[in-house]
Amino acid sequence: DAGITQSPRHKVTETGTPVTLRCHQTENHRYMYWYRQDPGHGLRLIHYSYGVKDTDKGEVSDGYSVSRSKTEDFLLTLESATSSQTSVYFCAISESPRQAPPLHFGNGTRLTVT
Amino acid sequence: SQELEQSPQSLIVQEGKNLTINCTSSKTLYGLYWYKQKYGEGLIFLMMLQKGGEEKSHEKITAKLDEKKQQSSLHITASQPSHAGIYLCGATPGNDYKLSFGAGTTVTVRA
């Protein structure tokens, strides 16, 4: 299995509080991604990174920010959590999307915003 | 962005029966991949298709990419309880790395 660790695995927080999710990889892959998974929507891309300090927005980036100061870590921050951000968040890494498998996934972080 | 539509949204199949899931793209697919997910767990890679007309099989699962590279199907032969889960198709766009996914198909296998 690809070395991807997401932390925390579960978190309950209150509306309006900041939350940071961490993705750590030991594979030295260039590309890292944050997705959220919701019933009926599948996986939707929030942000991705194509190198240290190089990030780009996905289709549902509003309300989220990311940072990648080291190859191995990709942080997802909810500046002020809202109930609509209750979801399961997956980190993924890729050496190249042209290879198989294109993405290796972490085990997810279940976030509940009350 | 690449929009992927999966059908059906969910299906229930009797153990031993076959099933097919479809994935249709609004744009030409440069790479199409299938993942499986068990509830509450991460995604497991099944297979990747890149060429029009390509077909790949692994155990009892076969995936095809049509010649026009805008539709893929995933076929499971003689389904077993281990085939239950959510199947997601994903696509590699031609010129960037924003990999996108369909909404998923939930498969239930009844004994």
PDB file of N, CA, C and O in Angstrom, chain A residues 37-113:
ATOM      1  N   GLN A  37     -16.065  13.549  -0.331  1.00  0.00           N
ATOM      2  CA  GLN A  37     -17.029  12.570  -0.827  1.00  0.00           C
ATOM      3  C   GLN A  37     -18.348  12.740  -0.095  1.00  0.00           C
ATOM      4  O   GLN A  37     -18.405  12.686   1.140  1.00  0.00           O
ATOM      5  N   ASP A  38     -19.393  12.935  -0.877  1.00  0.00           N
ATOM      6  CA  ASP A  38     -20.735  13.103  -0.329  1.00  0.00           C
ATOM      7  C   ASP A  38     -21.698  12.223  -1.106  1.00  0.00           C
ATOM      8  O   ASP A  38     -21.527  12.030  -2.315  1.00  0.00           O
ATOM      9  N   PRO A  39     -22.727  11.710  -0.448  1.00  0.00           N
ATOM     10  CA  PRO A  39     -23.713  10.863  -1.133  1.00  0.00           C
ATOM     11  C   PRO A  39     -24.296  11.565  -2.357  1.00  0.00           C
ATOM     12  O   PRO A  39     -24.694  12.721  -2.288  1.00  0.00           O
ATOM     13  N   GLY A  40     -24.330  10.856  -3.461  1.00  0.00           N
ATOM     14  CA  GLY A  40     -24.894  11.407  -4.682  1.00  0.00           C
ATOM     15  C   GLY A  40     -23.953  12.283  -5.487  1.00  0.00           C
ATOM     16  O   GLY A  40     -24.269  12.660  -6.615  1.00  0.00           O
ATOM     17  N   HIS A  41     -22.797  12.593  -4.927  1.00  0.00           N
ATOM     18  CA  HIS A  41     -21.845  13.465  -5.632  1.00  0.00           C
ATOM     19  C   HIS A  41     -20.526  12.775  -5.940  1.00  0.00           C
ATOM     20  O   HIS A  41     -19.710  13.311  -6.670  1.00  0.00           O
ATOM     21  N   GLY A  42     -20.320  11.630  -5.401  1.00  0.00           N
ATOM     22  CA  GLY A  42     -19.050  10.955  -5.624  1.00  0.00           C
ATOM     23  C   GLY A  42     -17.910  11.744  -5.018  1.00  0.00           C
ATOM     24  O   GLY A  42     -18.056  12.404  -3.985  1.00  0.00           O
ATOM     25  N   LEU A  43     -16.779  11.694  -5.666  1.00  0.00           N
ATOM     26  CA  LEU A  43     -15.593  12.410  -5.213  1.00  0.00           C
ATOM     27  C   LEU A  43     -15.490  13.724  -5.966  1.00  0.00           C
ATOM     28  O   LEU A  43     -15.512  13.739  -7.192  1.00  0.00           O
ATOM     29  N   ARG A  44     -15.339  14.808  -5.242  1.00  0.00           N
ATOM     30  CA  ARG A  44     -15.173  16.105  -5.884  1.00  0.00           C
ATOM     31  C   ARG A  44     -13.858  16.722  -5.441  1.00  0.00           C
ATOM     32  O   ARG A  44     -13.545  16.759  -4.257  1.00  0.00           O
ATOM     33  N   LEU A  45     -13.132  17.234  -6.410  1.00  0.00           N
ATOM     34  CA  LEU A  45     -11.803  17.768  -6.148  1.00  0.00           C
ATOM     35  C   LEU A  45     -11.895  19.139  -5.493  1.00  0.00           C
ATOM     36  O   LEU A  45     -12.562  20.041  -5.992  1.00  0.00           O
ATOM     37  N   ILE A  46     -11.170  19.295  -4.387  1.00  0.00           N
ATOM     38  CA  ILE A  46     -11.169  20.569  -3.667  1.00  0.00           C
ATOM     39  C   ILE A  46      -9.973  21.411  -4.116  1.00  0.00           C
ATOM     40  O   ILE A  46     -10.118  22.528  -4.600  1.00  0.00           O
ATOM     41  N   HIS A  47      -8.799  20.887  -3.908  1.00  0.00           N
ATOM     42  CA  HIS A  47      -7.549  21.527  -4.328  1.00  0.00           C
ATOM     43  C   HIS A  47      -6.557  20.430  -4.686  1.00  0.00           C
ATOM     44  O   HIS A  47      -6.684  19.298  -4.224  1.00  0.00           O
ATOM     45  N   TYR A  48      -5.576  20.798  -5.457  1.00  0.00           N
ATOM     46  CA  TYR A  48      -4.487  19.872  -5.678  1.00  0.00           C
ATOM     47  C   TYR A  48      -3.166  20.617  -5.731  1.00  0.00           C
ATOM     48  O   TYR A  48      -3.135  21.846  -5.850  1.00  0.00           O
ATOM     49  N   SER A  49      -2.093  19.849  -5.644  1.00  0.00           N
ATOM     50  CA  SER A  49      -0.752  20.432  -5.661  1.00  0.00           C
ATOM     51  C   SER A  49       0.114  19.675  -6.660  1.00  0.00           C
ATOM     52  O   SER A  49       0.082  18.443  -6.718  1.00  0.00           O
ATOM     53  N   TYR A  50       0.889  20.448  -7.437  1.00  0.00           N
ATOM     54  CA  TYR A  50       1.779  19.819  -8.406  1.00  0.00           C
ATOM     55  C   TYR A  50       3.238  20.048  -8.053  1.00  0.00           C
ATOM     56  O   TYR A  50       4.130  19.879  -8.885  1.00  0.00           O
ATOM     57  N   GLY A  51       3.476  20.442  -6.804  1.00  0.00           N
ATOM     58  CA  GLY A  51       4.837  20.616  -6.309  1.00  0.00           C
ATOM     59  C   GLY A  51       4.813  21.451  -5.042  1.00  0.00           C
ATOM     60  O   GLY A  51       3.766  22.006  -4.665  1.00  0.00           O
ATOM     61  N   VAL A  52       5.960  21.546  -4.403  1.00  0.00           N
ATOM     62  CA  VAL A  52       6.043  22.350  -3.174  1.00  0.00           C
ATOM     63  C   VAL A  52       5.662  23.789  -3.492  1.00  0.00           C
ATOM     64  O   VAL A  52       6.170  24.387  -4.443  1.00  0.00           O
ATOM     65  N   LYS A  53       4.723  24.286  -2.741  1.00  0.00           N
ATOM     66  CA  LYS A  53       4.202  25.657  -2.849  1.00  0.00           C
ATOM     67  C   LYS A  53       3.432  25.914  -4.151  1.00  0.00           C
ATOM     68  O   LYS A  53       3.059  27.064  -4.434  1.00  0.00           O
ATOM     69  N   ASP A  54       3.187  24.866  -4.923  1.00  0.00           N
ATOM     70  CA  ASP A  54       2.403  24.996  -6.161  1.00  0.00           C
ATOM     71  C   ASP A  54       1.072  24.291  -5.989  1.00  0.00           C
ATOM     72  O   ASP A  54       1.017  23.063  -5.885  1.00  0.00           O
ATOM     73  N   THR A  55       0.006  25.099  -5.942  1.00  0.00           N
ATOM     74  CA  THR A  55      -1.320  24.513  -5.746  1.00  0.00           C
ATOM     75  C   THR A  55      -2.303  25.132  -6.734  1.00  0.00           C
ATOM     76  O   THR A  55      -2.050  26.204  -7.306  1.00  0.00           O
ATOM     77  N   ASP A  56      -3.433  24.449  -6.900  1.00  0.00           N
ATOM     78  CA  ASP A  56      -4.462  24.955  -7.810  1.00  0.00           C
ATOM     79  C   ASP A  56      -5.817  24.528  -7.281  1.00  0.00           C
ATOM     80  O   ASP A  56      -5.922  23.565  -6.513  1.00  0.00           O
ATOM     81  N   LYS A  57      -6.845  25.255  -7.710  1.00  0.00           N
ATOM     82  CA  LYS A  57      -8.198  24.977  -7.223  1.00  0.00           C
ATOM     83  C   LYS A  57      -8.845  23.850  -8.003  1.00  0.00           C
ATOM     84  O   LYS A  57      -8.604  23.677  -9.205  1.00  0.00           O
ATOM     85  N   GLY A  58      -9.713  23.134  -7.287  1.00  0.00           N
ATOM     86  CA  GLY A  58     -10.556  22.151  -7.935  1.00  0.00           C
ATOM     87  C   GLY A  58     -11.946  22.715  -8.124  1.00  0.00           C
ATOM     88  O   GLY A  58     -12.146  23.923  -8.125  1.00  0.00           O
ATOM     89  N   GLU A  59     -12.925  21.823  -8.265  1.00  0.00           N
ATOM     90  CA  GLU A  59     -14.278  22.279  -8.568  1.00  0.00           C
ATOM     91  C   GLU A  59     -15.061  22.788  -7.359  1.00  0.00           C
ATOM     92  O   GLU A  59     -16.050  23.487  -7.515  1.00  0.00           O
ATOM     93  N   VAL A  60     -14.623  22.452  -6.127  1.00  0.00           N
ATOM     94  CA  VAL A  60     -15.364  22.878  -4.935  1.00  0.00           C
ATOM     95  C   VAL A  60     -14.412  23.511  -3.922  1.00  0.00           C
ATOM     96  O   VAL A  60     -14.366  23.136  -2.759  1.00  0.00           O
ATOM     97  N   SER A  61     -13.662  24.513  -4.349  1.00  0.00           N
ATOM     98  CA  SER A  61     -12.610  25.075  -3.507  1.00  0.00           C
ATOM     99  C   SER A  61     -13.085  26.167  -2.548  1.00  0.00           C
ATOM    100  O   SER A  61     -12.365  26.528  -1.611  1.00  0.00           O
ATOM    101  N   ASP A  62     -14.274  26.711  -2.755  1.00  0.00           N
ATOM    102  CA  ASP A  62     -14.747  27.802  -1.887  1.00  0.00           C
ATOM    103  C   ASP A  62     -14.819  27.348  -0.438  1.00  0.00           C
ATOM    104  O   ASP A  62     -15.400  26.324  -0.117  1.00  0.00           O
ATOM    105  N   GLY A  63     -14.231  28.172   0.455  1.00  0.00           N
ATOM    106  CA  GLY A  63     -14.253  27.856   1.880  1.00  0.00           C
ATOM    107  C   GLY A  63     -13.083  27.015   2.342  1.00  0.00           C
ATOM    108  O   GLY A  63     -12.961  26.706   3.528  1.00  0.00           O
ATOM    109  N   TYR A  64     -12.202  26.652   1.401  1.00  0.00           N
ATOM    110  CA  TYR A  64     -11.034  25.821   1.714  1.00  0.00           C
ATOM    111  C   TYR A  64      -9.759  26.508   1.236  1.00  0.00           C
ATOM    112  O   TYR A  64      -9.753  27.172   0.212  1.00  0.00           O
ATOM    113  N   SER A  65      -8.689  26.279   1.983  1.00  0.00           N
ATOM    114  CA  SER A  65      -7.370  26.688   1.530  1.00  0.00           C
ATOM    115  C   SER A  65      -6.414  25.529   1.779  1.00  0.00           C
ATOM    116  O   SER A  65      -6.703  24.629   2.576  1.00  0.00           O
ATOM    117  N   VAL A  66      -5.294  25.541   1.069  1.00  0.00           N
ATOM    118  CA  VAL A  66      -4.317  24.460   1.208  1.00  0.00           C
ATOM    119  C   VAL A  66      -2.918  25.045   1.295  1.00  0.00           C
ATOM    120  O   VAL A  66      -2.668  26.198   0.914  1.00  0.00           O
ATOM    121  N   SER A  67      -2.018  24.237   1.806  1.00  0.00           N
ATOM    122  CA  SER A  67      -0.607  24.624   1.803  1.00  0.00           C
ATOM    123  C   SER A  67       0.240  23.378   1.660  1.00  0.00           C
ATOM    124  O   SER A  67      -0.104  22.305   2.162  1.00  0.00           O
ATOM    125  N   ARG A  68       1.342  23.569   0.948  1.00  0.00           N
ATOM    126  CA  ARG A  68       2.304  22.470   0.790  1.00  0.00           C
ATOM    127  C   ARG A  68       3.699  23.068   0.881  1.00  0.00           C
ATOM    128  O   ARG A  68       4.239  23.575  -0.092  1.00  0.00           O
ATOM    129  N   SER A  69       4.267  23.000   2.068  1.00  0.00           N
ATOM    130  CA  SER A  69       5.591  23.563   2.317  1.00  0.00           C
ATOM    131  C   SER A  69       6.679  22.496   2.177  1.00  0.00           C
ATOM    132  O   SER A  69       7.862  22.825   2.054  1.00  0.00           O
ATOM    133  N   LYS A  70       6.275  21.249   2.201  1.00  0.00           N
ATOM    134  CA  LYS A  70       7.210  20.136   2.007  1.00  0.00           C
ATOM    135  C   LYS A  70       6.581  19.118   1.065  1.00  0.00           C
ATOM    136  O   LYS A  70       5.352  19.013   0.994  1.00  0.00           O
ATOM    137  N   THR A  71       7.387  18.371   0.370  1.00  0.00           N
ATOM    138  CA  THR A  71       6.881  17.369  -0.562  1.00  0.00           C
ATOM    139  C   THR A  71       5.920  16.418   0.120  1.00  0.00           C
ATOM    140  O   THR A  71       4.895  16.033  -0.444  1.00  0.00           O
ATOM    141  N   GLU A  72       6.208  16.045   1.340  1.00  0.00           N
ATOM    142  CA  GLU A  72       5.452  14.984   1.993  1.00  0.00           C
ATOM    143  C   GLU A  72       4.154  15.418   2.660  1.00  0.00           C
ATOM    144  O   GLU A  72       3.343  14.581   3.018  1.00  0.00           O
ATOM    145  N   ASP A  73       3.949  16.716   2.853  1.00  0.00           N
ATOM    146  CA  ASP A  73       2.762  17.161   3.587  1.00  0.00           C
ATOM    147  C   ASP A  73       1.881  18.097   2.773  1.00  0.00           C
ATOM    148  O   ASP A  73       2.364  19.044   2.146  1.00  0.00           O
ATOM    149  N   PHE A  74       0.575  17.830   2.836  1.00  0.00           N
ATOM    150  CA  PHE A  74      -0.402  18.670   2.137  1.00  0.00           C
ATOM    151  C   PHE A  74      -1.521  18.933   3.127  1.00  0.00           C
ATOM    152  O   PHE A  74      -2.186  18.004   3.590  1.00  0.00           O
ATOM    153  N   LEU A  75      -1.687  20.196   3.501  1.00  0.00           N
ATOM    154  CA  LEU A  75      -2.657  20.554   4.529  1.00  0.00           C
ATOM    155  C   LEU A  75      -3.899  21.180   3.903  1.00  0.00           C
ATOM    156  O   LEU A  75      -3.791  22.018   3.001  1.00  0.00           O
ATOM    157  N   LEU A  76      -5.039  20.789   4.414  1.00  0.00           N
ATOM    158  CA  LEU A  76      -6.313  21.372   3.995  1.00  0.00           C
ATOM    159  C   LEU A  76      -6.902  22.118   5.181  1.00  0.00           C
ATOM    160  O   LEU A  76      -7.074  21.529   6.255  1.00  0.00           O
ATOM    161  N   THR A  77      -7.214  23.398   4.990  1.00  0.00           N
ATOM    162  CA  THR A  77      -7.751  24.215   6.077  1.00  0.00           C
ATOM    163  C   THR A  77      -9.134  24.740   5.742  1.00  0.00           C
ATOM    164  O   THR A  77      -9.359  25.263   4.653  1.00  0.00           O
ATOM    165  N   LEU A  78     -10.021  24.560   6.697  1.00  0.00           N
ATOM    166  CA  LEU A  78     -11.334  25.186   6.637  1.00  0.00           C
ATOM    167  C   LEU A  78     -11.243  26.378   7.572  1.00  0.00           C
ATOM    168  O   LEU A  78     -11.131  26.214   8.798  1.00  0.00           O
ATOM    169  N   GLU A  79     -11.245  27.572   7.023  1.00  0.00           N
ATOM    170  CA  GLU A  79     -10.986  28.762   7.845  1.00  0.00           C
ATOM    171  C   GLU A  79     -12.080  28.972   8.882  1.00  0.00           C
ATOM    172  O   GLU A  79     -11.819  29.361  10.018  1.00  0.00           O
ATOM    173  N   SER A  80     -13.317  28.707   8.483  1.00  0.00           N
ATOM    174  CA  SER A  80     -14.465  28.870   9.373  1.00  0.00           C
ATOM    175  C   SER A  80     -15.483  27.803   8.965  1.00  0.00           C
ATOM    176  O   SER A  80     -16.263  28.000   8.038  1.00  0.00           O
ATOM    177  N   ALA A  81     -15.436  26.689   9.661  1.00  0.00           N
ATOM    178  CA  ALA A  81     -16.212  25.522   9.235  1.00  0.00           C
ATOM    179  C   ALA A  81     -17.719  25.802   9.221  1.00  0.00           C
ATOM    180  O   ALA A  81     -18.255  26.495  10.108  1.00  0.00           O
ATOM    181  N   THR A  82     -18.382  25.252   8.215  1.00  0.00           N
ATOM    182  CA  THR A  82     -19.840  25.353   8.108  1.00  0.00           C
ATOM    183  C   THR A  82     -20.419  23.938   8.031  1.00  0.00           C
ATOM    184  O   THR A  82     -19.709  22.979   7.688  1.00  0.00           O
ATOM    185  N   SER A  83     -21.698  23.811   8.296  1.00  0.00           N
ATOM    186  CA  SER A  83     -22.336  22.491   8.301  1.00  0.00           C
ATOM    187  C   SER A  83     -22.264  21.833   6.924  1.00  0.00           C
ATOM    188  O   SER A  83     -22.229  20.606   6.808  1.00  0.00           O
ATOM    189  N   SER A  84     -22.220  22.651   5.872  1.00  0.00           N
ATOM    190  CA  SER A  84     -22.138  22.097   4.510  1.00  0.00           C
ATOM    191  C   SER A  84     -20.785  21.438   4.230  1.00  0.00           C
ATOM    192  O   SER A  84     -20.620  20.759   3.208  1.00  0.00           O
ATOM    193  N   GLN A  85     -19.839  21.661   5.121  1.00  0.00           N
ATOM    194  CA  GLN A  85     -18.527  21.041   4.959  1.00  0.00           C
ATOM    195  C   GLN A  85     -18.418  19.721   5.719  1.00  0.00           C
ATOM    196  O   GLN A  85     -17.351  19.099   5.730  1.00  0.00           O
ATOM    197  N   THR A  86     -19.501  19.298   6.327  1.00  0.00           N
ATOM    198  CA  THR A  86     -19.550  17.952   6.887  1.00  0.00           C
ATOM    199  C   THR A  86     -19.421  16.963   5.736  1.00  0.00           C
ATOM    200  O   THR A  86     -20.199  17.001   4.783  1.00  0.00           O
ATOM    201  N   SER A  87     -18.415  16.106   5.809  1.00  0.00           N
ATOM    202  CA  SER A  87     -18.130  15.242   4.678  1.00  0.00           C
ATOM    203  C   SER A  87     -17.028  14.257   5.064  1.00  0.00           C
ATOM    204  O   SER A  87     -16.481  14.320   6.163  1.00  0.00           O
ATOM    205  N   VAL A  88     -16.711  13.379   4.134  1.00  0.00           N
ATOM    206  CA  VAL A  88     -15.528  12.538   4.276  1.00  0.00           C
ATOM    207  C   VAL A  88     -14.490  13.088   3.308  1.00  0.00           C
ATOM    208  O   VAL A  88     -14.768  13.253   2.115  1.00  0.00           O
ATOM    209  N   TYR A  89     -13.317  13.369   3.825  1.00  0.00           N
ATOM    210  CA  TYR A  89     -12.260  13.986   3.031  1.00  0.00           C
ATOM    211  C   TYR A  89     -11.171  12.951   2.736  1.00  0.00           C
ATOM    212  O   TYR A  89     -10.675  12.277   3.638  1.00  0.00           O
ATOM    213  N   PHE A  90     -10.816  12.863   1.460  1.00  0.00           N
ATOM    214  CA  PHE A  90      -9.775  11.931   1.042  1.00  0.00           C
ATOM    215  C   PHE A  90      -8.598  12.686   0.455  1.00  0.00           C
ATOM    216  O   PHE A  90      -8.767  13.593  -0.363  1.00  0.00           O
ATOM    217  N   CYS A  91      -7.443  12.267   0.875  1.00  0.00           N
ATOM    218  CA  CYS A  91      -6.207  12.732   0.263  1.00  0.00           C
ATOM    219  C   CYS A  91      -5.766  11.679  -0.747  1.00  0.00           C
ATOM    220  O   CYS A  91      -5.947  10.471  -0.526  1.00  0.00           O
ATOM    221  N   ALA A  92      -5.184  12.130  -1.845  1.00  0.00           N
ATOM    222  CA  ALA A  92      -4.645  11.196  -2.835  1.00  0.00           C
ATOM    223  C   ALA A  92      -3.302  11.711  -3.308  1.00  0.00           C
ATOM    224  O   ALA A  92      -3.038  12.920  -3.292  1.00  0.00           O
ATOM    225  N   ILE A  93      -2.443  10.794  -3.722  1.00  0.00           N
ATOM    226  CA  ILE A  93      -1.145  11.167  -4.260  1.00  0.00           C
ATOM    227  C   ILE A  93      -0.956  10.513  -5.623  1.00  0.00           C
ATOM    228  O   ILE A  93      -1.580   9.487  -5.925  1.00  0.00           O
ATOM    229  N   SER A  94      -0.086  11.100  -6.416  1.00  0.00           N
ATOM    230  CA  SER A  94       0.156  10.561  -7.743  1.00  0.00           C
ATOM    231  C   SER A  94       1.582  10.851  -8.178  1.00  0.00           C
ATOM    232  O   SER A  94       2.066  11.970  -8.001  1.00  0.00           O
ATOM    233  N   GLU A  95       2.192   9.844  -8.768  1.00  0.00           N
ATOM    234  CA  GLU A  95       3.492  10.059  -9.381  1.00  0.00           C
ATOM    235  C   GLU A  95       3.275  10.624 -10.786  1.00  0.00           C
ATOM    236  O   GLU A  95       3.963  11.525 -11.226  1.00  0.00           O
ATOM    237  N   SER A  96       2.268  10.054 -11.457  1.00  0.00           N
ATOM    238  CA  SER A  96       1.854  10.549 -12.754  1.00  0.00           C
ATOM    239  C   SER A  96       0.450  10.058 -13.034  1.00  0.00           C
ATOM    240  O   SER A  96       0.195   8.858 -12.964  1.00  0.00           O
ATOM    241  N   PRO A  97      -0.470  10.982 -13.374  1.00  0.00           N
ATOM    242  CA  PRO A  97      -1.842  10.549 -13.680  1.00  0.00           C
ATOM    243  C   PRO A  97      -1.913   9.666 -14.926  1.00  0.00           C
ATOM    244  O   PRO A  97      -2.945   9.072 -15.200  1.00  0.00           O
ATOM    245  N   ARG A  98      -0.835   9.608 -15.692  1.00  0.00           N
ATOM    246  CA  ARG A  98      -0.840   8.778 -16.898  1.00  0.00           C
ATOM    247  C   ARG A  98      -0.499   7.331 -16.586  1.00  0.00           C
ATOM    248  O   ARG A  98      -0.601   6.472 -17.447  1.00  0.00           O
ATOM    249  N   GLN A  99      -0.059   7.061 -15.360  1.00  0.00           N
ATOM    250  CA  GLN A  99       0.302   5.704 -15.001  1.00  0.00           C
ATOM    251  C   GLN A  99      -0.849   5.018 -14.294  1.00  0.00           C
ATOM    252  O   GLN A  99      -1.799   5.650 -13.855  1.00  0.00           O
ATOM    253  N   ALA A 100      -0.743   3.718 -14.169  1.00  0.00           N
ATOM    254  CA  ALA A 100      -1.762   2.947 -13.447  1.00  0.00           C
ATOM    255  C   ALA A 100      -1.157   2.403 -12.152  1.00  0.00           C
ATOM    256  O   ALA A 100      -0.167   1.690 -12.219  1.00  0.00           O
ATOM    257  N   PRO A 101      -1.730   2.640 -11.011  1.00  0.00           N
ATOM    258  CA  PRO A 101      -2.913   3.466 -10.805  1.00  0.00           C
ATOM    259  C   PRO A 101      -2.566   4.958 -10.852  1.00  0.00           C
ATOM    260  O   PRO A 101      -1.482   5.339 -10.435  1.00  0.00           O
ATOM    261  N   PRO A 102      -3.476   5.775 -11.327  1.00  0.00           N
ATOM    262  CA  PRO A 102      -3.185   7.207 -11.410  1.00  0.00           C
ATOM    263  C   PRO A 102      -3.166   7.865 -10.037  1.00  0.00           C
ATOM    264  O   PRO A 102      -2.449   8.845  -9.843  1.00  0.00           O
ATOM    265  N   LEU A 103      -3.962   7.355  -9.113  1.00  0.00           N
ATOM    266  CA  LEU A 103      -4.046   7.932  -7.782  1.00  0.00           C
ATOM    267  C   LEU A 103      -3.993   6.836  -6.717  1.00  0.00           C
ATOM    268  O   LEU A 103      -4.581   5.779  -6.882  1.00  0.00           O
ATOM    269  N   HIS A 104      -3.277   7.142  -5.625  1.00  0.00           N
ATOM    270  CA  HIS A 104      -3.334   6.304  -4.429  1.00  0.00           C
ATOM    271  C   HIS A 104      -4.057   7.117  -3.363  1.00  0.00           C
ATOM    272  O   HIS A 104      -3.706   8.283  -3.144  1.00  0.00           O
ATOM    273  N   PHE A 105      -5.027   6.491  -2.702  1.00  0.00           N
ATOM    274  CA  PHE A 105      -5.837   7.221  -1.743  1.00  0.00           C
ATOM    275  C   PHE A 105      -5.493   6.876  -0.301  1.00  0.00           C
ATOM    276  O   PHE A 105      -5.129   5.740   0.008  1.00  0.00           O
ATOM    277  N   GLY A 106      -5.643   7.889   0.559  1.00  0.00           N
ATOM    278  CA  GLY A 106      -5.605   7.641   1.987  1.00  0.00           C
ATOM    279  C   GLY A 106      -6.916   7.040   2.449  1.00  0.00           C
ATOM    280  O   GLY A 106      -7.827   6.829   1.642  1.00  0.00           O
ATOM    281  N   ASN A 107      -7.018   6.778   3.737  1.00  0.00           N
ATOM    282  CA  ASN A 107      -8.207   6.123   4.272  1.00  0.00           C
ATOM    283  C   ASN A 107      -9.323   7.090   4.652  1.00  0.00           C
ATOM    284  O   ASN A 107     -10.371   6.662   5.114  1.00  0.00           O
ATOM    285  N   GLY A 108      -9.105   8.367   4.478  1.00  0.00           N
ATOM    286  CA  GLY A 108     -10.168   9.335   4.686  1.00  0.00           C
ATOM    287  C   GLY A 108     -10.213   9.921   6.082  1.00  0.00           C
ATOM    288  O   GLY A 108      -9.752   9.320   7.051  1.00  0.00           O
ATOM    289  N   THR A 109     -10.783  11.120   6.145  1.00  0.00           N
ATOM    290  CA  THR A 109     -11.053  11.801   7.415  1.00  0.00           C
ATOM    291  C   THR A 109     -12.540  12.139   7.433  1.00  0.00           C
ATOM    292  O   THR A 109     -13.026  12.816   6.528  1.00  0.00           O
ATOM    293  N   ARG A 110     -13.230  11.658   8.441  1.00  0.00           N
ATOM    294  CA  ARG A 110     -14.662  11.955   8.562  1.00  0.00           C
ATOM    295  C   ARG A 110     -14.823  13.192   9.424  1.00  0.00           C
ATOM    296  O   ARG A 110     -14.493  13.166  10.610  1.00  0.00           O
ATOM    297  N   LEU A 111     -15.307  14.276   8.826  1.00  0.00           N
ATOM    298  CA  LEU A 111     -15.467  15.548   9.525  1.00  0.00           C
ATOM    299  C   LEU A 111     -16.946  15.854   9.710  1.00  0.00           C
ATOM    300  O   LEU A 111     -17.710  15.825   8.755  1.00  0.00           O
ATOM    301  N   THR A 112     -17.306  16.157  10.936  1.00  0.00           N
ATOM    302  CA  THR A 112     -18.674  16.555  11.247  1.00  0.00           C
ATOM    303  C   THR A 112     -18.646  17.958  11.818  1.00  0.00           C
ATOM    304  O   THR A 112     -17.929  18.212  12.793  1.00  0.00           O
ATOM    305  N   VAL A 113     -19.414  18.857  11.210  1.00  0.00           N
ATOM    306  CA  VAL A 113     -19.504  20.232  11.689  1.00  0.00           C
ATOM    307  C   VAL A 113     -20.895  20.435  12.276  1.00  0.00           C
ATOM    308  O   VAL A 113     -21.898  20.313  11.581  1.00  0.00           O
TER     309      VAL A 113
END
